[in-house]
Tab-separated table of C-alpha atoms (C1' of nucleotides) in Angstrom:
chain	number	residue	atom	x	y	z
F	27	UNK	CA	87.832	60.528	129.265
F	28	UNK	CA	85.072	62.912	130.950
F	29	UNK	CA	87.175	65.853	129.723
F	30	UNK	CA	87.022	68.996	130.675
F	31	UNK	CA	85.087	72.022	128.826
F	32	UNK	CA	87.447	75.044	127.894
F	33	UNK	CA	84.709	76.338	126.077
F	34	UNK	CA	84.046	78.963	128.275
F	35	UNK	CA	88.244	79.780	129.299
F	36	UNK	CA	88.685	83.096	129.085
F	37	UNK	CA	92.250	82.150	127.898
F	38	UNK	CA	92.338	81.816	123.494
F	39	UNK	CA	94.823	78.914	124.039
F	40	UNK	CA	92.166	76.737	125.899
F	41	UNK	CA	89.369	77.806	123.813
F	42	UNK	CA	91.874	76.812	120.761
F	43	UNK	CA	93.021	73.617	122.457
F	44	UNK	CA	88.917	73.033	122.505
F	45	UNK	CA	88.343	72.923	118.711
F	46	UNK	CA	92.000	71.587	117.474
F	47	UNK	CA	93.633	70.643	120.483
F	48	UNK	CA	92.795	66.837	120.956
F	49	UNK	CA	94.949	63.405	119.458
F	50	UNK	CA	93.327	63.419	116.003
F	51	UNK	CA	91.548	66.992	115.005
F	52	UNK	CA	95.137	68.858	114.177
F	53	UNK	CA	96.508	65.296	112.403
F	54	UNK	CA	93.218	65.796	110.528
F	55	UNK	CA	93.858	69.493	109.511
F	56	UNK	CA	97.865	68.551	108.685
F	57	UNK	CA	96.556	65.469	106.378
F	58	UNK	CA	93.790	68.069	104.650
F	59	UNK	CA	96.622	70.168	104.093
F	60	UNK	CA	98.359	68.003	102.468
F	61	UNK	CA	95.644	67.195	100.296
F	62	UNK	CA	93.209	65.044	101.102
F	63	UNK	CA	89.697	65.444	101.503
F	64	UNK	CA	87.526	62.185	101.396
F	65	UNK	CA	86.400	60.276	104.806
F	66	UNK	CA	88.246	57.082	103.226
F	67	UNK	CA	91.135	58.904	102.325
F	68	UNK	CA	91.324	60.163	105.900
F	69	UNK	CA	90.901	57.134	107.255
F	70	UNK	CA	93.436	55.413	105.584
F	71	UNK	CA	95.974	57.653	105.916
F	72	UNK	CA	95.347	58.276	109.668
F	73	UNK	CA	94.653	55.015	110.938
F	74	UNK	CA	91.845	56.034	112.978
F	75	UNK	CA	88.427	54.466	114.134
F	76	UNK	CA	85.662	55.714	111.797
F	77	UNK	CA	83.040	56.308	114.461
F	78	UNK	CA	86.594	58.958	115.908
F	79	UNK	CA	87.164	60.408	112.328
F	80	UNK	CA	82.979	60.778	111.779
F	81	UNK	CA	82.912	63.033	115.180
F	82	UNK	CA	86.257	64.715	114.544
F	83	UNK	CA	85.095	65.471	110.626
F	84	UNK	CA	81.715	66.611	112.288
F	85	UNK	CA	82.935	68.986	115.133
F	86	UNK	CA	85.621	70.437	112.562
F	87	UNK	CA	83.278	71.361	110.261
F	88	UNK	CA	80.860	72.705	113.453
F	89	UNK	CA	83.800	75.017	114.193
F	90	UNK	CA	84.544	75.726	110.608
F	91	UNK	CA	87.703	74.586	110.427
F	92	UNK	CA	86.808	72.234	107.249
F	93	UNK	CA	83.537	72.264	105.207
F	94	UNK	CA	81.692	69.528	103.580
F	95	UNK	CA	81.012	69.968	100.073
F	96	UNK	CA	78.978	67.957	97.673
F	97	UNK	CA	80.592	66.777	95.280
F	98	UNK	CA	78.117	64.442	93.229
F	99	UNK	CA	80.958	62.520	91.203
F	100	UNK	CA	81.108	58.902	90.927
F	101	UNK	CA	80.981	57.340	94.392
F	102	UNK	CA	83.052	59.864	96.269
F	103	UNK	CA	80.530	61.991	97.709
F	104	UNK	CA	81.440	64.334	100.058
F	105	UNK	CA	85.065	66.207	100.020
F	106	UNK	CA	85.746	67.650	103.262
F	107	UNK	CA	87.734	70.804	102.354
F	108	UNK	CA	89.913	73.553	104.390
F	109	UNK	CA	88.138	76.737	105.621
F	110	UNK	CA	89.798	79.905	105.704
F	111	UNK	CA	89.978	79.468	109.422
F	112	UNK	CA	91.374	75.975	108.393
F	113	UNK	CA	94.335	77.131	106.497
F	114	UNK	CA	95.311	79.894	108.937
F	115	UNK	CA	96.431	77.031	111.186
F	116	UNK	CA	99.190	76.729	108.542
F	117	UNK	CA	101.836	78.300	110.936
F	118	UNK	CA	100.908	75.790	113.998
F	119	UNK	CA	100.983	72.879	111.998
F	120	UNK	CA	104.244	74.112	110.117
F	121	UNK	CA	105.582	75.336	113.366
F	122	UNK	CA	104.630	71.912	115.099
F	123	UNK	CA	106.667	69.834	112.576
F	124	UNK	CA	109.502	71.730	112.994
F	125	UNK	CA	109.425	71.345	116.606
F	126	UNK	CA	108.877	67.692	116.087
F	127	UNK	CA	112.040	67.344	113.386
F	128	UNK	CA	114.430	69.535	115.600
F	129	UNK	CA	113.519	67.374	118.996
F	130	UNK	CA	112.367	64.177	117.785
F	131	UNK	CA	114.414	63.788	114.608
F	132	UNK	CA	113.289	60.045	112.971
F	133	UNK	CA	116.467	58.396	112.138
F	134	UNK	CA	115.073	57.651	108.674
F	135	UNK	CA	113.616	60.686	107.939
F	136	UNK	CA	114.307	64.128	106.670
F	137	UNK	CA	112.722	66.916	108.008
F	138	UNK	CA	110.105	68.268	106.278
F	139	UNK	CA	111.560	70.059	102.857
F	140	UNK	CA	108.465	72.627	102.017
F	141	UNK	CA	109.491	75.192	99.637
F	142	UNK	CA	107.632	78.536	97.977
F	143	UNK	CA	105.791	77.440	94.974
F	144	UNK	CA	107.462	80.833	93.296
F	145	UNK	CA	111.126	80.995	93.958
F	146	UNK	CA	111.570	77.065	95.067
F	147	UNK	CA	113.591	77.939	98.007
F	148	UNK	CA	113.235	76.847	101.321
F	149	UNK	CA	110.388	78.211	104.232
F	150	UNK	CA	112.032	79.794	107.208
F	151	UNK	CA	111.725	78.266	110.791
F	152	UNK	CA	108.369	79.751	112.439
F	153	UNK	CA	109.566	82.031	115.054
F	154	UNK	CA	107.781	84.846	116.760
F	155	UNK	CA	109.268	88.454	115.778
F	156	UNK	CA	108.964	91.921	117.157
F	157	UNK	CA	108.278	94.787	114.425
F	158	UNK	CA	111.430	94.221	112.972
F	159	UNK	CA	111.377	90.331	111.922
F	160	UNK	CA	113.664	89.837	115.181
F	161	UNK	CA	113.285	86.672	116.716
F	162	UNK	CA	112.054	86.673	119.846
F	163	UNK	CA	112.276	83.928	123.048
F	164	UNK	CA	109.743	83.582	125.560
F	165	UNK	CA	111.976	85.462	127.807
F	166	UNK	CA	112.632	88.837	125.413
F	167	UNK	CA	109.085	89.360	126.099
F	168	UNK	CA	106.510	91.160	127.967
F	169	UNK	CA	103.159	91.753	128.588
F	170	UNK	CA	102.192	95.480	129.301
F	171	UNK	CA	100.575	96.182	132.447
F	172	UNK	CA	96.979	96.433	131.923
F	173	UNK	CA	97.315	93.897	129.573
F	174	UNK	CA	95.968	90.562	129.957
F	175	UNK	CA	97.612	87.290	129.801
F	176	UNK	CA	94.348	85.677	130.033
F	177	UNK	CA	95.032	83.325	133.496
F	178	UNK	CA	94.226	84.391	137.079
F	179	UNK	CA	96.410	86.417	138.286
F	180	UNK	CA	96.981	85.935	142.223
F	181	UNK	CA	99.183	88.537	143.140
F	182	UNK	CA	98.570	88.284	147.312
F	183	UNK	CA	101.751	87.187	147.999
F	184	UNK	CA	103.532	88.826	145.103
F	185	UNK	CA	103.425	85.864	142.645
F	186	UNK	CA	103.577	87.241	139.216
F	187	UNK	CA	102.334	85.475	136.248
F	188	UNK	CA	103.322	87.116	133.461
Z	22	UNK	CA	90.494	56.962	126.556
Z	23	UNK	CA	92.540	53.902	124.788
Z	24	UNK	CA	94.647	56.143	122.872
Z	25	UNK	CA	96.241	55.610	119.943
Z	26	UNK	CA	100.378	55.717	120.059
Z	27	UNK	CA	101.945	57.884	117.977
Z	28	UNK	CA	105.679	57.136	119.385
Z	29	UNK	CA	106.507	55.367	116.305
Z	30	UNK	CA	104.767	57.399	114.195
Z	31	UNK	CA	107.147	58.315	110.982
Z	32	UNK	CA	105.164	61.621	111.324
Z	33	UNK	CA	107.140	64.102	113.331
Z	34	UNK	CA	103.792	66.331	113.815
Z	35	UNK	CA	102.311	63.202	115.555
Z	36	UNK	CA	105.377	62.136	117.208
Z	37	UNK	CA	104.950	66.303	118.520
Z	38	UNK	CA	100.989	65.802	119.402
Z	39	UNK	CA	102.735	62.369	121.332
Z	40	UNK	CA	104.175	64.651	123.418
Z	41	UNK	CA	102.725	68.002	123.946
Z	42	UNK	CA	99.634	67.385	122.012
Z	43	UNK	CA	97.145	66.130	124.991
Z	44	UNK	CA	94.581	68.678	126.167
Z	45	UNK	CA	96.974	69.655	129.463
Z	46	UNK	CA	100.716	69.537	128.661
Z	47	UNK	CA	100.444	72.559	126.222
Z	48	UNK	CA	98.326	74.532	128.530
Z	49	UNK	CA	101.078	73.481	131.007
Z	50	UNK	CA	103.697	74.462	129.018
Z	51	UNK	CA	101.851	77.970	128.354
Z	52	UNK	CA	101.927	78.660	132.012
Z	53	UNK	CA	105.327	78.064	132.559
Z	54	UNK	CA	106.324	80.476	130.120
Z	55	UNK	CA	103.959	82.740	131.790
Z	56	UNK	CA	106.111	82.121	134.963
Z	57	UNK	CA	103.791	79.350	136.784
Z	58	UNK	CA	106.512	76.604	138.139
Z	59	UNK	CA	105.372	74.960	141.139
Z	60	UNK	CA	102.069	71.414	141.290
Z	61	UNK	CA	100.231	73.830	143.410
Z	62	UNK	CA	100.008	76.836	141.257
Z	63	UNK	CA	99.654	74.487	138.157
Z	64	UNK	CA	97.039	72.709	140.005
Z	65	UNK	CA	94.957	76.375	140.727
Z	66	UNK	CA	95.676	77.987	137.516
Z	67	UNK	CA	94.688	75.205	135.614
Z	68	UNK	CA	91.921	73.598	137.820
Z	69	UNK	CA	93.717	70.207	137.112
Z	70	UNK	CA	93.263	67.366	138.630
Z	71	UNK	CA	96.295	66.806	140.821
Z	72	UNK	CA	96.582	62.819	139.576
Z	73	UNK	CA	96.643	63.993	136.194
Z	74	UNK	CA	98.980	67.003	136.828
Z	75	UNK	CA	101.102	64.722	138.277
Z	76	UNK	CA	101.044	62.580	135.371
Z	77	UNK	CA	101.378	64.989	132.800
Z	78	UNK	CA	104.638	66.734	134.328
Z	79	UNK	CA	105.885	63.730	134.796
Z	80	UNK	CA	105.807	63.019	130.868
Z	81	UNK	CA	106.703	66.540	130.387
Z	82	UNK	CA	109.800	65.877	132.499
Z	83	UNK	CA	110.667	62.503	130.848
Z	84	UNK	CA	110.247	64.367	127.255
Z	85	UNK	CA	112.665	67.303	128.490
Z	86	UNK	CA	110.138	69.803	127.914
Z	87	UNK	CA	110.107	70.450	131.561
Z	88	UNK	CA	113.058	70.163	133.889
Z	89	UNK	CA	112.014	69.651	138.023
Z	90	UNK	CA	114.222	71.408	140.353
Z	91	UNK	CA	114.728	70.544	143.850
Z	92	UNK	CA	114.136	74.596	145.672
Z	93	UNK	CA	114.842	73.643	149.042
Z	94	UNK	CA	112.943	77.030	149.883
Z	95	UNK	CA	110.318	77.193	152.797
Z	96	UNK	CA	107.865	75.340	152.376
Z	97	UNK	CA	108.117	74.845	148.161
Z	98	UNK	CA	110.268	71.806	147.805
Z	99	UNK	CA	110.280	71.428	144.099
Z	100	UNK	CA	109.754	73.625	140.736
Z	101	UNK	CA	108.987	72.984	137.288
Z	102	UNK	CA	111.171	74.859	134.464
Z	103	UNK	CA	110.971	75.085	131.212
Z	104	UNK	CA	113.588	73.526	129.090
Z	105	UNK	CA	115.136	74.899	125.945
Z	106	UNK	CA	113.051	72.145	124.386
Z	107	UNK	CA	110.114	73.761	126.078
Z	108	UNK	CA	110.638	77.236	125.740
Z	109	UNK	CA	110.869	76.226	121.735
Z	110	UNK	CA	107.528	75.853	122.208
Z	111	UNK	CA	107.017	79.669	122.658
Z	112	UNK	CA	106.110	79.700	118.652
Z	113	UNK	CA	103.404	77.056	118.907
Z	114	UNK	CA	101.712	78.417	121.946
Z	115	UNK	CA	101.758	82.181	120.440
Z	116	UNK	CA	100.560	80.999	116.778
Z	117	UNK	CA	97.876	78.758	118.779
Z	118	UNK	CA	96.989	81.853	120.925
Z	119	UNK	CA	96.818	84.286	117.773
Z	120	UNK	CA	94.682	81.631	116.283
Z	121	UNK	CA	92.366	81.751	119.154
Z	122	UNK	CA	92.258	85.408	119.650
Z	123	UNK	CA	91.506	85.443	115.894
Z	124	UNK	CA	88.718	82.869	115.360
Z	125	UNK	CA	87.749	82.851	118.606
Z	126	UNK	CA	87.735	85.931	120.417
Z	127	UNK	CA	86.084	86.072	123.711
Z	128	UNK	CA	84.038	89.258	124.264
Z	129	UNK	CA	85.075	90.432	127.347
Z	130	UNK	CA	89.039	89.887	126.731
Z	131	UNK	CA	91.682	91.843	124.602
Z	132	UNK	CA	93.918	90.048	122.637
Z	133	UNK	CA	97.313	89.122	123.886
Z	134	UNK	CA	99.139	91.832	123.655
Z	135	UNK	CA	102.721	90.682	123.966
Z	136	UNK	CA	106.351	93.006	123.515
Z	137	UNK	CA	109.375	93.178	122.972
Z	138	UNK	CA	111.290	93.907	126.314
Z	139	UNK	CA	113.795	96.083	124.641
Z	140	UNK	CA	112.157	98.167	121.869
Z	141	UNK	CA	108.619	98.110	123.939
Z	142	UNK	CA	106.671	97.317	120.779
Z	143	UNK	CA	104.309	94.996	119.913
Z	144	UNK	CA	105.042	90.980	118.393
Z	145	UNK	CA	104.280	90.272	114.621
Z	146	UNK	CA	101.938	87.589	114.093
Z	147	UNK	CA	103.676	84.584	113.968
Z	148	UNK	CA	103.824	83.142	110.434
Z	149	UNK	CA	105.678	80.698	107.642
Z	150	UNK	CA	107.760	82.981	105.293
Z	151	UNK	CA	109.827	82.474	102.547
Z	152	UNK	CA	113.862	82.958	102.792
Z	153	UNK	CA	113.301	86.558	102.275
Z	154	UNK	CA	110.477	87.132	105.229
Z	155	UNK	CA	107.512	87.021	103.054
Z	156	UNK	CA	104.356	85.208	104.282
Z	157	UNK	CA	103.114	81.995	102.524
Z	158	UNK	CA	100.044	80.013	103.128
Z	159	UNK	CA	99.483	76.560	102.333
Z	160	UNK	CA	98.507	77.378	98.656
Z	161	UNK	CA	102.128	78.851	98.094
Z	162	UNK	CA	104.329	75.708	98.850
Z	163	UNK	CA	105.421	72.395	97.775
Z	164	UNK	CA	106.951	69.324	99.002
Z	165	UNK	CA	110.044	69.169	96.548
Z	166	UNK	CA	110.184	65.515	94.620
Z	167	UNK	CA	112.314	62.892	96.145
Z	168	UNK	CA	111.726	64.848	99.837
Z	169	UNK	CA	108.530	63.348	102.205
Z	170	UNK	CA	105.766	65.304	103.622
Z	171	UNK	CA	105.839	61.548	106.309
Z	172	UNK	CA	102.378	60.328	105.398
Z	173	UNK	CA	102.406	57.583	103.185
Z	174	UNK	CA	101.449	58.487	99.659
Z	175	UNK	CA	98.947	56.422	97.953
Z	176	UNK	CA	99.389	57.194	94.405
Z	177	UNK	CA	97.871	54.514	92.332
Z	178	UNK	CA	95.242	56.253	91.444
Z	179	UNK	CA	96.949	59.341	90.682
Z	180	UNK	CA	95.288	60.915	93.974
Z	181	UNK	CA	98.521	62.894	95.535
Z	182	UNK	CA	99.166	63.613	98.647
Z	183	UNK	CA	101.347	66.773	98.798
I	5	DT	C1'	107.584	70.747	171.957
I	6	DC	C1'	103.533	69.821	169.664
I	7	DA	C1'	99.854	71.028	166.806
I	8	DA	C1'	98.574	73.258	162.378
I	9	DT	C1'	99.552	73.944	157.768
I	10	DA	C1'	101.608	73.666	153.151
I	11	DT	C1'	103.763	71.026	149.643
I	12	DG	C1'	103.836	67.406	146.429
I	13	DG	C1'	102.148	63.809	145.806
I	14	DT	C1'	99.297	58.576	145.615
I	15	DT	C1'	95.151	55.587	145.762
I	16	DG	C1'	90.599	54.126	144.647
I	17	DC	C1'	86.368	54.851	142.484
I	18	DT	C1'	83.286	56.686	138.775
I	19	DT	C1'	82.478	58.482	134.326
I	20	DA	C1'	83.275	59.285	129.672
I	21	DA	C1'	85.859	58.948	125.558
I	22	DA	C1'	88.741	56.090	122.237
I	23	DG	C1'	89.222	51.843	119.549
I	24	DA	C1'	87.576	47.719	116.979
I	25	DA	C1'	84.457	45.500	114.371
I	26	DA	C1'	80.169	44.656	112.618
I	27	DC	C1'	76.366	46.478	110.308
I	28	DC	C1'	73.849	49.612	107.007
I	29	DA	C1'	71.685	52.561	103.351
I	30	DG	C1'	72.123	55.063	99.118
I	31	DA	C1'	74.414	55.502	94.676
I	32	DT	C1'	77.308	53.613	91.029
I	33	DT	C1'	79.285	50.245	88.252
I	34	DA	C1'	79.467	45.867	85.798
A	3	DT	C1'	70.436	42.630	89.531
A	4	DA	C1'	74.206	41.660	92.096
A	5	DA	C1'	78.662	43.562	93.654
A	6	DT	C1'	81.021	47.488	95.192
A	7	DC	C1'	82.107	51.980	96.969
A	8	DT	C1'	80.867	55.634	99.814
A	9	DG	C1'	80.087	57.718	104.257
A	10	DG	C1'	78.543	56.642	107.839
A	11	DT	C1'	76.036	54.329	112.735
A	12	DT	C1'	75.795	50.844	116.450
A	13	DT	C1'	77.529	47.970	119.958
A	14	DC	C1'	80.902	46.542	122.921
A	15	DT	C1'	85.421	46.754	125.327
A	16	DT	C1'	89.341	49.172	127.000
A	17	DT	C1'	91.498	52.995	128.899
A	18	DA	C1'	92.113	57.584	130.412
A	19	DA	C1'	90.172	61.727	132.824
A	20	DG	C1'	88.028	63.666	136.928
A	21	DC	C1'	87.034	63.700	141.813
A	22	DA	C1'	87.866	63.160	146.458
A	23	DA	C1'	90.127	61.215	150.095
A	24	DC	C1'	94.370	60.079	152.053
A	25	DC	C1'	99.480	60.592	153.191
A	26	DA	C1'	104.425	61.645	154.275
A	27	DT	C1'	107.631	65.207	154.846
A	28	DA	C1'	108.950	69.834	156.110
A	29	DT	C1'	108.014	74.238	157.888
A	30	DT	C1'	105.821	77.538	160.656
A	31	DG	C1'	103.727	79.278	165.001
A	32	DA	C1'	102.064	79.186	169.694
DNA sequence: TCAATATGGTTGCTTAAAGAAACCAGATTA
DNA sequence: TAATCTGGTTTCTTTAAGCAACCATATTGA
């Protein structure tokens, strides 16, 4: 592939596209969501080569997005579990399925049905809101001047990027 | 790379990552919405290669993420717009760039700092809520019986997957 | 009018990552 | 004590990413 390194973006999307941004790594977080935790398990479910899942596993728990546990019960050894960094990628992944069951609806299957464990009723499409809770589009906002949107700006000929 | 297809996937998160999930299109797609639209300013904001830039619109295009416009303006024959498909996105890339700013700040930038053009004040972090606006994580939901989470369940050993 | 430049590409080559399958070592079970 | 399960590693092949050169059209500018 001889990717390149965002390691060292100075944009947070890049940098976040470096730990959870490839084919498998967010597919891994969405499936440990869901549940599971063992390398078999993962490699089941996903379909993926196991020398892929090792280095994906390995680099997600580098970034400490999962953690590998111990856990010394019969034959299962290792349990690769959510971090707290993990889980806050709940709104992506959530946000991403959406996306994926408003644009690319399967024919034989129903969007995802999550619901609150406490009242049973439905999540709420993940939008982004001003103060109020009021959706927002792209184009209802704006970043301040002085602000940073975190690519070059090149502003000679009166290009603006944000 | 010999990448795994996801087209068929009956995952609608992978069938997403099929589309916008590759290490460019999203940061494509970010720049758009920052107001980037034409291959050359792609190609120097993003420090692309211009074979795979070319590529990658072009898939962006097919997928109706992106739209290309023929600007018969001096010089700039074509540009790249967003979609409502695309803009859509505007959730994904602002959760993704929360996450970053969050988990990953870099030292020597502020976090996004993005408004509301009419009230002037500052987004919410983006998040999955319940019908009445309240935050959940992971932990507080559930994939109702009889709906799908679209990974296959493999339940004989009582090991479940939602 | 003719050269220089910009735009939006395409082509060919090299490098590196993904995929498949075989192999492996430690622990458990039978 | 052999079979099995676990979580890997190794080797090899295929394919995509990156780089640089090239190119056709359209515009400017001298």
């Amino acid at each position: 592939m001889a990717r390149k390194r965002f390691d060292d973006s100075n944009c947070s999307v890049a940098r976040a596209l470096n730990e959870v941004g490839d084919w498998w790594s967010l597919l891994v977080v969405l499936h440990a969501m869901y549940g599971i935790r063992r390398f078999v398990d993962f490699q089941q479910e996903l379909g993926i080569a196991r020398n892929i899942l090792c280095d994906r596993l390995a680099r997600l728990v580098d970034n400490e997005v999962l953690k590998k546990v111990d856990v010394g019960e019969h034959g299962s050894r290792f349990e690769y579990r959510l971090t707290e960094k993990g889980r806050d990628l709940f709104p992506i992944v959530i946000a991403l399925r959406q996306w994926g069951d408003k644009w690319n609806p399967a024919p034989d299957q129903t969007p995802l049905d999550l619901r609150d464990r406490e009242t049973g009723r439905a999540i709420l499409p993940v939008e982004v809101q001003d103060a109020d809770g009021k959706p927002l589009t792209v184009r209802d906002v704006f970043v301040p001047e002085g602000s940073d949107t975190g690519i070059e700006k090149k502003t000679p000929d009166g290009k603006k990027s944000a």
